[in-house]
PDB file of C-alpha atoms and ligand atoms in Angstrom:
ATOM      1  CA  MET A   1     102.935  66.347  60.523  1.00 83.00           C
ATOM      2  CA  ILE A   2     104.002  69.796  61.750  1.00 92.00           C
ATOM      3  CA  ASP A   3     107.589  71.010  60.754  1.00 97.00           C
ATOM      4  CA  PHE A   4     108.959  71.942  63.644  1.00 98.00           C
ATOM      5  CA  PRO A   5     112.521  73.249  62.547  1.00 98.00           C
ATOM      6  CA  LYS A   6     110.276  75.640  60.089  1.00 98.00           C
ATOM      7  CA  ALA A   7     108.233  76.817  63.011  1.00 98.00           C
ATOM      8  CA  ARG A   8     111.282  77.179  65.273  1.00 98.00           C
ATOM      9  CA  GLU A   9     112.988  79.453  62.275  1.00 98.00           C
ATOM     10  CA  LYS A  10     109.765  81.718  62.133  1.00 98.00           C
ATOM     11  CA  MET A  11     109.747  82.284  65.893  1.00 98.00           C
ATOM     12  CA  VAL A  12     113.014  83.289  65.875  1.00 98.00           C
ATOM     13  CA  GLU A  13     112.663  85.604  62.934  1.00 98.00           C
ATOM     14  CA  GLU A  14     109.351  87.032  63.948  1.00 98.00           C
ATOM     15  CA  GLN A  15     109.305  87.213  68.013  1.00 98.00           C
ATOM     16  CA  ILE A  16     113.152  87.461  68.507  1.00 98.00           C
ATOM     17  CA  ILE A  17     115.094  89.179  66.230  1.00 98.00           C
ATOM     18  CA  ALA A  18     112.255  91.360  64.654  1.00 98.00           C
ATOM     19  CA  ARG A  19     111.723  92.418  68.467  1.00 97.00           C
ATOM     20  CA  GLY A  20     115.162  93.775  69.027  1.00 98.00           C
ATOM     21  CA  ILE A  21     117.155  90.598  70.826  1.00 98.00           C
ATOM     22  CA  LYS A  22     120.594  91.051  68.900  1.00 98.00           C
ATOM     23  CA  ASP A  23     122.985  88.738  71.039  1.00 98.00           C
ATOM     24  CA  PRO A  24     124.243  86.324  68.228  1.00 98.00           C
ATOM     25  CA  ARG A  25     124.916  83.618  70.907  1.00 98.00           C
ATOM     26  CA  VAL A  26     121.102  83.890  72.388  1.00 98.00           C
ATOM     27  CA  ILE A  27     119.873  83.799  68.779  1.00 98.00           C
ATOM     28  CA  ALA A  28     121.339  80.837  67.811  1.00 98.00           C
ATOM     29  CA  ALA A  29     120.567  79.098  71.121  1.00 98.00           C
ATOM     30  CA  MET A  30     116.969  80.020  70.181  1.00 98.00           C
ATOM     31  CA  ARG A  31     117.506  78.772  66.967  1.00 98.00           C
ATOM     32  CA  LYS A  32     118.996  75.112  67.978  1.00 98.00           C
ATOM     33  CA  VAL A  33     116.835  74.043  71.074  1.00 98.00           C
ATOM     34  CA  PRO A  34     113.836  71.734  70.314  1.00 98.00           C
ATOM     35  CA  ARG A  35     111.436  73.895  72.358  1.00 98.00           C
ATOM     36  CA  HIS A  36     108.317  71.622  71.322  1.00 98.00           C
ATOM     37  CA  LEU A  37     110.211  68.578  73.361  1.00 98.00           C
ATOM     38  CA  PHE A  38     109.502  70.410  76.507  1.00 98.00           C
ATOM     39  CA  VAL A  39     106.168  70.648  76.517  1.00 98.00           C
ATOM     40  CA  GLU A  40     103.704  67.587  76.367  1.00 97.00           C
ATOM     41  CA  GLU A  41     102.793  65.956  73.101  1.00 96.00           C
ATOM     42  CA  ALA A  42      99.207  67.599  73.143  1.00 97.00           C
ATOM     43  CA  LEU A  43     100.917  71.055  72.973  1.00 97.00           C
ATOM     44  CA  GLN A  44     103.749  70.375  70.947  1.00 97.00           C
ATOM     45  CA  GLY A  45     101.838  72.273  67.858  1.00 97.00           C
ATOM     46  CA  GLN A  46     101.513  75.506  70.140  1.00 98.00           C
ATOM     47  CA  ALA A  47     105.412  75.358  71.335  1.00 98.00           C
ATOM     48  CA  TYR A  48     106.511  77.767  68.829  1.00 98.00           C
ATOM     49  CA  ASN A  49     103.646  80.444  69.462  1.00 98.00           C
ATOM     50  CA  ASP A  50     104.212  84.086  70.830  1.00 98.00           C
ATOM     51  CA  HIS A  51     102.887  82.593  74.320  1.00 97.00           C
ATOM     52  CA  PRO A  52     103.748  80.992  77.869  1.00 97.00           C
ATOM     53  CA  LEU A  53     102.284  77.259  78.211  1.00 97.00           C
ATOM     54  CA  PRO A  54     101.241  75.184  81.039  1.00 97.00           C
ATOM     55  CA  ILE A  55     103.570  72.463  81.692  1.00 97.00           C
ATOM     56  CA  GLY A  56     101.660  70.955  84.807  1.00 94.00           C
ATOM     57  CA  GLU A  57     101.992  71.567  88.569  1.00 94.00           C
ATOM     58  CA  LYS A  58     100.130  74.994  87.904  1.00 91.00           C
ATOM     59  CA  GLN A  59     103.494  76.169  86.324  1.00 95.00           C
ATOM     60  CA  THR A  60     104.292  77.478  82.879  1.00 96.00           C
ATOM     61  CA  ILE A  61     106.994  77.379  80.239  1.00 97.00           C
ATOM     62  CA  SER A  62     107.705  81.342  79.830  1.00 96.00           C
ATOM     63  CA  GLN A  63     106.887  82.728  76.098  1.00 97.00           C
ATOM     64  CA  PRO A  64     109.618  82.280  74.019  1.00 98.00           C
ATOM     65  CA  TYR A  65     110.786  86.155  73.602  1.00 98.00           C
ATOM     66  CA  MET A  66     110.954  86.448  77.542  1.00 98.00           C
ATOM     67  CA  VAL A  67     113.216  83.515  77.713  1.00 98.00           C
ATOM     68  CA  ALA A  68     115.266  84.987  74.743  1.00 98.00           C
ATOM     69  CA  LEU A  69     115.167  88.499  77.087  1.00 98.00           C
ATOM     70  CA  MET A  70     116.300  87.266  80.223  1.00 98.00           C
ATOM     71  CA  THR A  71     119.230  85.319  78.774  1.00 98.00           C
ATOM     72  CA  GLU A  72     120.712  88.224  76.712  1.00 98.00           C
ATOM     73  CA  ALA A  73     120.379  90.483  79.979  1.00 98.00           C
ATOM     74  CA  LEU A  74     122.560  88.127  81.397  1.00 98.00           C
ATOM     75  CA  GLN A  75     125.488  89.405  79.080  1.00 98.00           C
ATOM     76  CA  LEU A  76     126.994  85.822  78.369  1.00 98.00           C
ATOM     77  CA  THR A  77     130.200  85.276  76.763  1.00 97.00           C
ATOM     78  CA  GLY A  78     130.360  81.461  77.026  1.00 97.00           C
ATOM     79  CA  LYS A  79     132.524  81.342  79.980  1.00 96.00           C
ATOM     80  CA  GLU A  80     130.570  81.398  82.858  1.00 98.00           C
ATOM     81  CA  ARG A  81     128.885  79.523  85.829  1.00 98.00           C
ATOM     82  CA  VAL A  82     125.307  80.335  85.755  1.00 98.00           C
ATOM     83  CA  LEU A  83     122.739  79.564  88.383  1.00 98.00           C
ATOM     84  CA  GLU A  84     119.248  79.469  87.362  1.00 98.00           C
ATOM     85  CA  ILE A  85     116.058  79.313  89.936  1.00 98.00           C
ATOM     86  CA  GLY A  86     113.006  77.599  88.725  1.00 98.00           C
ATOM     87  CA  THR A  87     114.085  75.046  86.090  1.00 98.00           C
ATOM     88  CA  GLY A  88     109.967  74.410  85.169  1.00 98.00           C
ATOM     89  CA  SER A  89     110.524  72.390  81.977  1.00 98.00           C
ATOM     90  CA  GLY A  90     114.022  72.565  81.339  1.00 98.00           C
ATOM     91  CA  TYR A  91     114.045  74.927  78.324  1.00 98.00           C
ATOM     92  CA  GLN A  92     115.402  78.130  79.676  1.00 98.00           C
ATOM     93  CA  THR A  93     118.064  75.685  80.983  1.00 98.00           C
ATOM     94  CA  ALA A  94     119.049  74.304  77.866  1.00 98.00           C
ATOM     95  CA  ILE A  95     119.236  77.666  76.287  1.00 98.00           C
ATOM     96  CA  LEU A  96     121.681  78.575  79.038  1.00 98.00           C
ATOM     97  CA  ALA A  97     123.572  75.570  78.418  1.00 98.00           C
ATOM     98  CA  GLU A  98     123.914  76.121  74.879  1.00 98.00           C
ATOM     99  CA  ILE A  99     125.962  79.306  75.768  1.00 98.00           C
ATOM    100  CA  ALA A 100     127.424  78.704  79.289  1.00 98.00           C
ATOM    101  CA  GLN A 101     130.263  76.504  80.258  1.00 98.00           C
ATOM    102  CA  GLU A 102     128.248  75.465  83.398  1.00 98.00           C
ATOM    103  CA  VAL A 103     124.642  75.380  84.850  1.00 98.00           C
ATOM    104  CA  TYR A 104     123.234  74.641  87.840  1.00 98.00           C
ATOM    105  CA  SER A 105     119.077  75.097  88.201  1.00 98.00           C
ATOM    106  CA  ILE A 106     117.135  74.776  91.315  1.00 98.00           C
ATOM    107  CA  GLU A 107     113.375  73.818  91.317  1.00 98.00           C
ATOM    108  CA  ARG A 108     111.422  73.343  94.349  1.00 97.00           C
ATOM    109  CA  ILE A 109     108.745  70.686  92.466  1.00 97.00           C
ATOM    110  CA  ARG A 110     110.260  67.409  92.348  1.00 98.00           C
ATOM    111  CA  SER A 111     108.379  65.855  89.449  1.00 97.00           C
ATOM    112  CA  LEU A 112     109.211  68.933  87.187  1.00 98.00           C
ATOM    113  CA  ALA A 113     112.722  68.704  88.015  1.00 98.00           C
ATOM    114  CA  LEU A 114     113.125  65.075  87.574  1.00 98.00           C
ATOM    115  CA  LYS A 115     111.550  65.281  83.924  1.00 98.00           C
ATOM    116  CA  ALA A 116     113.311  67.885  82.855  1.00 98.00           C
ATOM    117  CA  ARG A 117     116.829  66.479  84.283  1.00 98.00           C
ATOM    118  CA  ARG A 118     116.103  63.617  82.339  1.00 98.00           C
ATOM    119  CA  LEU A 119     115.139  65.296  79.242  1.00 98.00           C
ATOM    120  CA  LEU A 120     118.277  67.673  79.277  1.00 98.00           C
ATOM    121  CA  TYR A 121     120.450  64.583  79.632  1.00 98.00           C
ATOM    122  CA  GLU A 122     118.796  62.745  76.654  1.00 98.00           C
ATOM    123  CA  LEU A 123     119.741  65.828  74.595  1.00 98.00           C
ATOM    124  CA  GLY A 124     123.209  65.593  75.790  1.00 98.00           C
ATOM    125  CA  TYR A 125     123.385  68.913  78.267  1.00 98.00           C
ATOM    126  CA  TYR A 126     126.257  66.948  80.694  1.00 97.00           C
ATOM    127  CA  HIS A 127     127.110  70.130  81.949  1.00 97.00           C
ATOM    128  CA  VAL A 128     124.012  70.781  83.569  1.00 98.00           C
ATOM    129  CA  GLU A 129     123.155  70.289  87.176  1.00 98.00           C
ATOM    130  CA  ILE A 130     119.154  70.184  88.879  1.00 98.00           C
ATOM    131  CA  LYS A 131     118.427  69.838  92.270  1.00 98.00           C
ATOM    132  CA  VAL A 132     115.417  69.849  94.077  1.00 98.00           C
ATOM    133  CA  PHE A 133     114.882  72.717  96.877  1.00 98.00           C
ATOM    134  CA  ASP A 134     114.215  75.825  97.616  1.00 98.00           C
ATOM    135  CA  GLY A 135     116.238  78.415  95.150  1.00 98.00           C
ATOM    136  CA  THR A 136     115.675  81.377  97.061  1.00 98.00           C
ATOM    137  CA  VAL A 137     118.399  80.241  99.665  1.00 98.00           C
ATOM    138  CA  GLY A 138     120.743  79.690  96.314  1.00 98.00           C
ATOM    139  CA  TRP A 139     123.366  77.087  96.082  1.00 98.00           C
ATOM    140  CA  PRO A 140     126.334  78.029  98.115  1.00 98.00           C
ATOM    141  CA  GLU A 141     128.498  75.478  97.757  1.00 98.00           C
ATOM    142  CA  LYS A 142     128.516  76.163  94.085  1.00 98.00           C
ATOM    143  CA  SER A 143     128.934  79.828  94.127  1.00 98.00           C
ATOM    144  CA  PRO A 144     130.265  82.432  93.123  1.00 98.00           C
ATOM    145  CA  PHE A 145     128.427  82.459  90.277  1.00 98.00           C
ATOM    146  CA  ASP A 146     128.809  85.037  87.321  1.00 98.00           C
ATOM    147  CA  ALA A 147     125.339  85.389  86.356  1.00 98.00           C
ATOM    148  CA  ILE A 148     122.181  84.097  88.352  1.00 98.00           C
ATOM    149  CA  LEU A 149     118.549  83.820  86.597  1.00 98.00           C
ATOM    150  CA  VAL A 150     115.587  83.567  88.406  1.00 98.00           C
ATOM    151  CA  THR A 151     112.392  82.756  86.168  1.00 98.00           C
ATOM    152  CA  ALA A 152     109.828  83.043  88.830  1.00 97.00           C
ATOM    153  CA  GLY A 153     108.707  86.508  90.599  1.00 97.00           C
ATOM    154  CA  ALA A 154     109.897  87.476  93.956  1.00 98.00           C
ATOM    155  CA  PRO A 155     108.475  90.214  96.177  1.00 97.00           C
ATOM    156  CA  GLU A 156     111.918  91.577  96.930  1.00 97.00           C
ATOM    157  CA  ILE A 157     115.591  90.205  95.708  1.00 97.00           C
ATOM    158  CA  PRO A 158     116.687  87.355  97.495  1.00 98.00           C
ATOM    159  CA  PRO A 159     119.709  88.446  99.754  1.00 98.00           C
ATOM    160  CA  PRO A 160     121.232  84.943  99.511  1.00 98.00           C
ATOM    161  CA  LEU A 161     121.049  85.458  95.450  1.00 98.00           C
ATOM    162  CA  TYR A 162     123.096  88.742  95.641  1.00 98.00           C
ATOM    163  CA  ASP A 163     125.555  87.295  98.191  1.00 98.00           C
ATOM    164  CA  GLN A 164     126.621  84.429  95.613  1.00 98.00           C
ATOM    165  CA  LEU A 165     127.274  86.648  92.736  1.00 98.00           C
ATOM    166  CA  GLY A 166     130.755  86.865  92.036  1.00 98.00           C
ATOM    167  CA  LEU A 167     132.134  90.706  91.518  1.00 98.00           C
ATOM    168  CA  GLY A 168     130.833  92.054  88.081  1.00 98.00           C
ATOM    169  CA  GLY A 169     128.031  89.167  88.560  1.00 98.00           C
ATOM    170  CA  ARG A 170     124.436  89.763  86.727  1.00 98.00           C
ATOM    171  CA  LEU A 171     121.598  88.530  88.878  1.00 98.00           C
ATOM    172  CA  VAL A 172     117.969  89.065  86.646  1.00 98.00           C
ATOM    173  CA  ILE A 173     114.911  88.574  88.494  1.00 98.00           C
ATOM    174  CA  PRO A 174     111.355  89.644  88.330  1.00 98.00           C
ATOM    175  CA  VAL A 175     110.223  91.698  91.115  1.00 98.00           C
ATOM    176  CA  GLY A 176     106.822  92.908  91.822  1.00 98.00           C
ATOM    177  CA  ASP A 177     103.706  91.829  93.333  1.00 96.00           C
ATOM    178  CA  ALA A 178     101.742  88.482  92.590  1.00 90.00           C
ATOM    179  CA  TYR A 179     100.292  89.618  89.507  1.00 92.00           C
ATOM    180  CA  SER A 180     103.024  91.587  87.756  1.00 96.00           C
ATOM    181  CA  GLN A 181     106.274  92.461  88.092  1.00 98.00           C
ATOM    182  CA  ASP A 182     109.308  94.286  86.613  1.00 98.00           C
ATOM    183  CA  LEU A 183     112.304  92.569  84.983  1.00 98.00           C
ATOM    184  CA  ILE A 184     115.481  93.870  87.443  1.00 98.00           C
ATOM    185  CA  ARG A 185     118.889  93.205  86.928  1.00 98.00           C
ATOM    186  CA  VAL A 186     121.149  93.659  89.239  1.00 98.00           C
ATOM    187  CA  ILE A 187     125.170  94.108  88.956  1.00 98.00           C
ATOM    188  CA  LYS A 188     127.717  93.552  91.692  1.00 98.00           C
ATOM    189  CA  THR A 189     130.016  95.702  91.468  1.00 97.00           C
ATOM    190  CA  LYS A 190     133.301  96.920  93.539  1.00 97.00           C
ATOM    191  CA  GLU A 191     131.269 100.101  94.734  1.00 96.00           C
ATOM    192  CA  GLY A 192     127.749  98.060  95.219  1.00 95.00           C
ATOM    193  CA  GLN A 193     124.875  97.215  93.666  1.00 95.00           C
ATOM    194  CA  LYS A 194     123.756  98.750  90.248  1.00 97.00           C
ATOM    195  CA  ARG A 195     119.672  98.257  89.429  1.00 97.00           C
ATOM    196  CA  GLU A 196     118.423  98.595  86.214  1.00 98.00           C
ATOM    197  CA  ASP A 197     114.610  97.861  85.045  1.00 98.00           C
ATOM    198  CA  LEU A 198     114.437  96.284  82.077  1.00 97.00           C
ATOM    199  CA  GLY A 199     110.422  96.580  81.886  1.00 96.00           C
ATOM    200  CA  GLY A 200     107.160  94.638  83.077  1.00 96.00           C
ATOM    201  CA  CYS A 201     106.786  91.463  83.092  1.00 96.00           C
ATOM    202  CA  ARG A 202     104.551  88.261  84.116  1.00 95.00           C
ATOM    203  CA  PHE A 203     105.666  85.381  86.410  1.00 95.00           C
ATOM    204  CA  VAL A 204     104.248  82.463  88.256  1.00 94.00           C
ATOM    205  CA  LYS A 205     105.780  83.091  92.252  1.00 96.00           C
ATOM    206  CA  LEU A 206     108.550  82.615  93.577  1.00 97.00           C
ATOM    207  CA  ILE A 207     107.684  80.812  96.833  1.00 97.00           C
ATOM    208  CA  GLY A 208     110.318  80.465  99.485  1.00 97.00           C
ATOM    209  CA  ARG A 209     112.044  81.095 102.222  1.00 97.00           C
ATOM    210  CA  TYR A 210     112.919  84.989 100.851  1.00 97.00           C
ATOM    211  CA  GLY A 211     110.083  84.594  98.282  1.00 97.00           C
ATOM    212  CA  TRP A 212     106.373  84.134  98.511  1.00 96.00           C
ATOM    213  CA  MET A 213     104.566  81.685 100.869  1.00 89.00           C
ATOM    214  CA  GLU A 214     102.075  79.517  99.554  1.00 81.00           C
ATOM    215  CA  ASN A 215      99.188  81.462 100.665  1.00 73.00           C
ATOM    216  CA  GLY A 216     100.717  84.642  98.837  1.00 66.00           C
ATOM    217  CA  THR A 217     101.994  86.485 101.686  1.00 76.00           C
ATOM    218  CA  ILE A 218     105.634  87.450 102.147  1.00 74.00           C
ATOM    219  CA  ASN A 219     107.843  84.866 103.548  1.00 70.00           C
ATOM    220  CA  GLN A 220     110.072  86.848 106.147  1.00 56.00           C
TER     221      GLN A 220
HETATM  222  N1  LIG B   1     112.240  78.292  83.081  1.00 96.82           N
HETATM  223  C1  LIG B   1     111.315  77.344  83.127  1.00 96.82           C
HETATM  224  C2  LIG B   1     111.286  76.997  81.849  1.00 96.82           C
HETATM  225  O1  LIG B   1     111.624  77.163  80.683  1.00 96.82           O
HETATM  226  O2  LIG B   1     110.132  75.855  81.668  1.00 96.82           O
HETATM  227  C3  LIG B   1     109.886  78.323  83.502  1.00 96.82           C
HETATM  228  C4  LIG B   1     110.025  78.438  84.938  1.00 96.82           C
HETATM  229  S1  LIG B   1     108.019  78.649  85.522  1.00 96.82           S
HETATM  230  C5  LIG B   1     107.642  80.148  84.904  1.00 96.82           C
HETATM  231  C6  LIG B   1     108.826  78.901  87.694  1.00 96.82           C
HETATM  232  C7  LIG B   1     109.071  78.084  88.337  1.00 96.82           C
HETATM  233  O3  LIG B   1     109.975  78.235  89.236  1.00 96.82           O
HETATM  234  C8  LIG B   1     108.352  76.755  88.380  1.00 96.82           C
HETATM  235  O4  LIG B   1     108.557  75.365  87.737  1.00 96.82           O
HETATM  236  C9  LIG B   1     108.204  76.708  89.923  1.00 96.82           C
HETATM  237  O5  LIG B   1     107.738  75.710  90.284  1.00 96.82           O
HETATM  238  C10 LIG B   1     109.611  77.012  90.212  1.00 96.82           C
HETATM  239  N2  LIG B   1     109.980  77.375  91.433  1.00 96.82           N
HETATM  240  C11 LIG B   1     109.135  79.187  92.232  1.00 96.82           C
HETATM  241  N3  LIG B   1     109.698  79.182  93.523  1.00 96.82           N
HETATM  242  C12 LIG B   1     110.776  78.228  93.599  1.00 96.82           C
HETATM  243  C13 LIG B   1     112.015  78.373  94.292  1.00 96.82           C
HETATM  244  N4  LIG B   1     111.959  78.686  95.715  1.00 96.82           N
HETATM  245  N5  LIG B   1     113.000  77.299  94.087  1.00 96.82           N
HETATM  246  C14 LIG B   1     112.956  76.765  92.883  1.00 96.82           C
HETATM  247  N6  LIG B   1     112.009  76.559  91.881  1.00 96.82           N
HETATM  248  C15 LIG B   1     110.797  77.695  92.091  1.00 96.82           C
END
């Protein structure tokens, strides 16, 4: 029998705190959310390891450190309305839901969205709404957002996502080619866009109107 709480605590100490994540809200969320429930049973023993894992449909649940880094980059205080693009397993959604007041998440693959929605409901995250759609167009009816997180790699920043940020809002998104990207934070200010590069990363492709086409070319 695997001791999941113990494995989770070890993950937080060795992969999250030791690597410089400082936001107490992010650390508390990583301590609480049962990551092993977001992967299939055969992979649960690896759920707290330092790498991504397959979740079906050729998609992945991101490495724990990357989830923590991206969440910290959103600078959440607890009152925010957050949009996530790429629900996947729903693990990152749960981390956001531990901290933010309202979480909206869009996933283009129906089977993943339905599975994540069921699990998040079972875990009591009633302030999360998930829809099956192309997230590169955002969710205009629910905008403006205080923070937007994209968990797939984009060729460039989808304009609708920047448009749907409120003033002071943060957009965190991997931008680059199909094989490697930089994690970019864009802050919407009165003076315009403030853009920062938070370092290299590697994500599956953001596929959609303002992302990649399925065949790997840019969809614009
Ligand atoms: N955050 C997820 C988790 O914790 O399991 C991992 C996300 S996975 C790295 C990226 C996800 O983005 C995939 O599930 C993929 O289907 C989804 N995706 C790609 N393009 C999308 C789009 N245009 N709109 C919504 N979801 C998209």
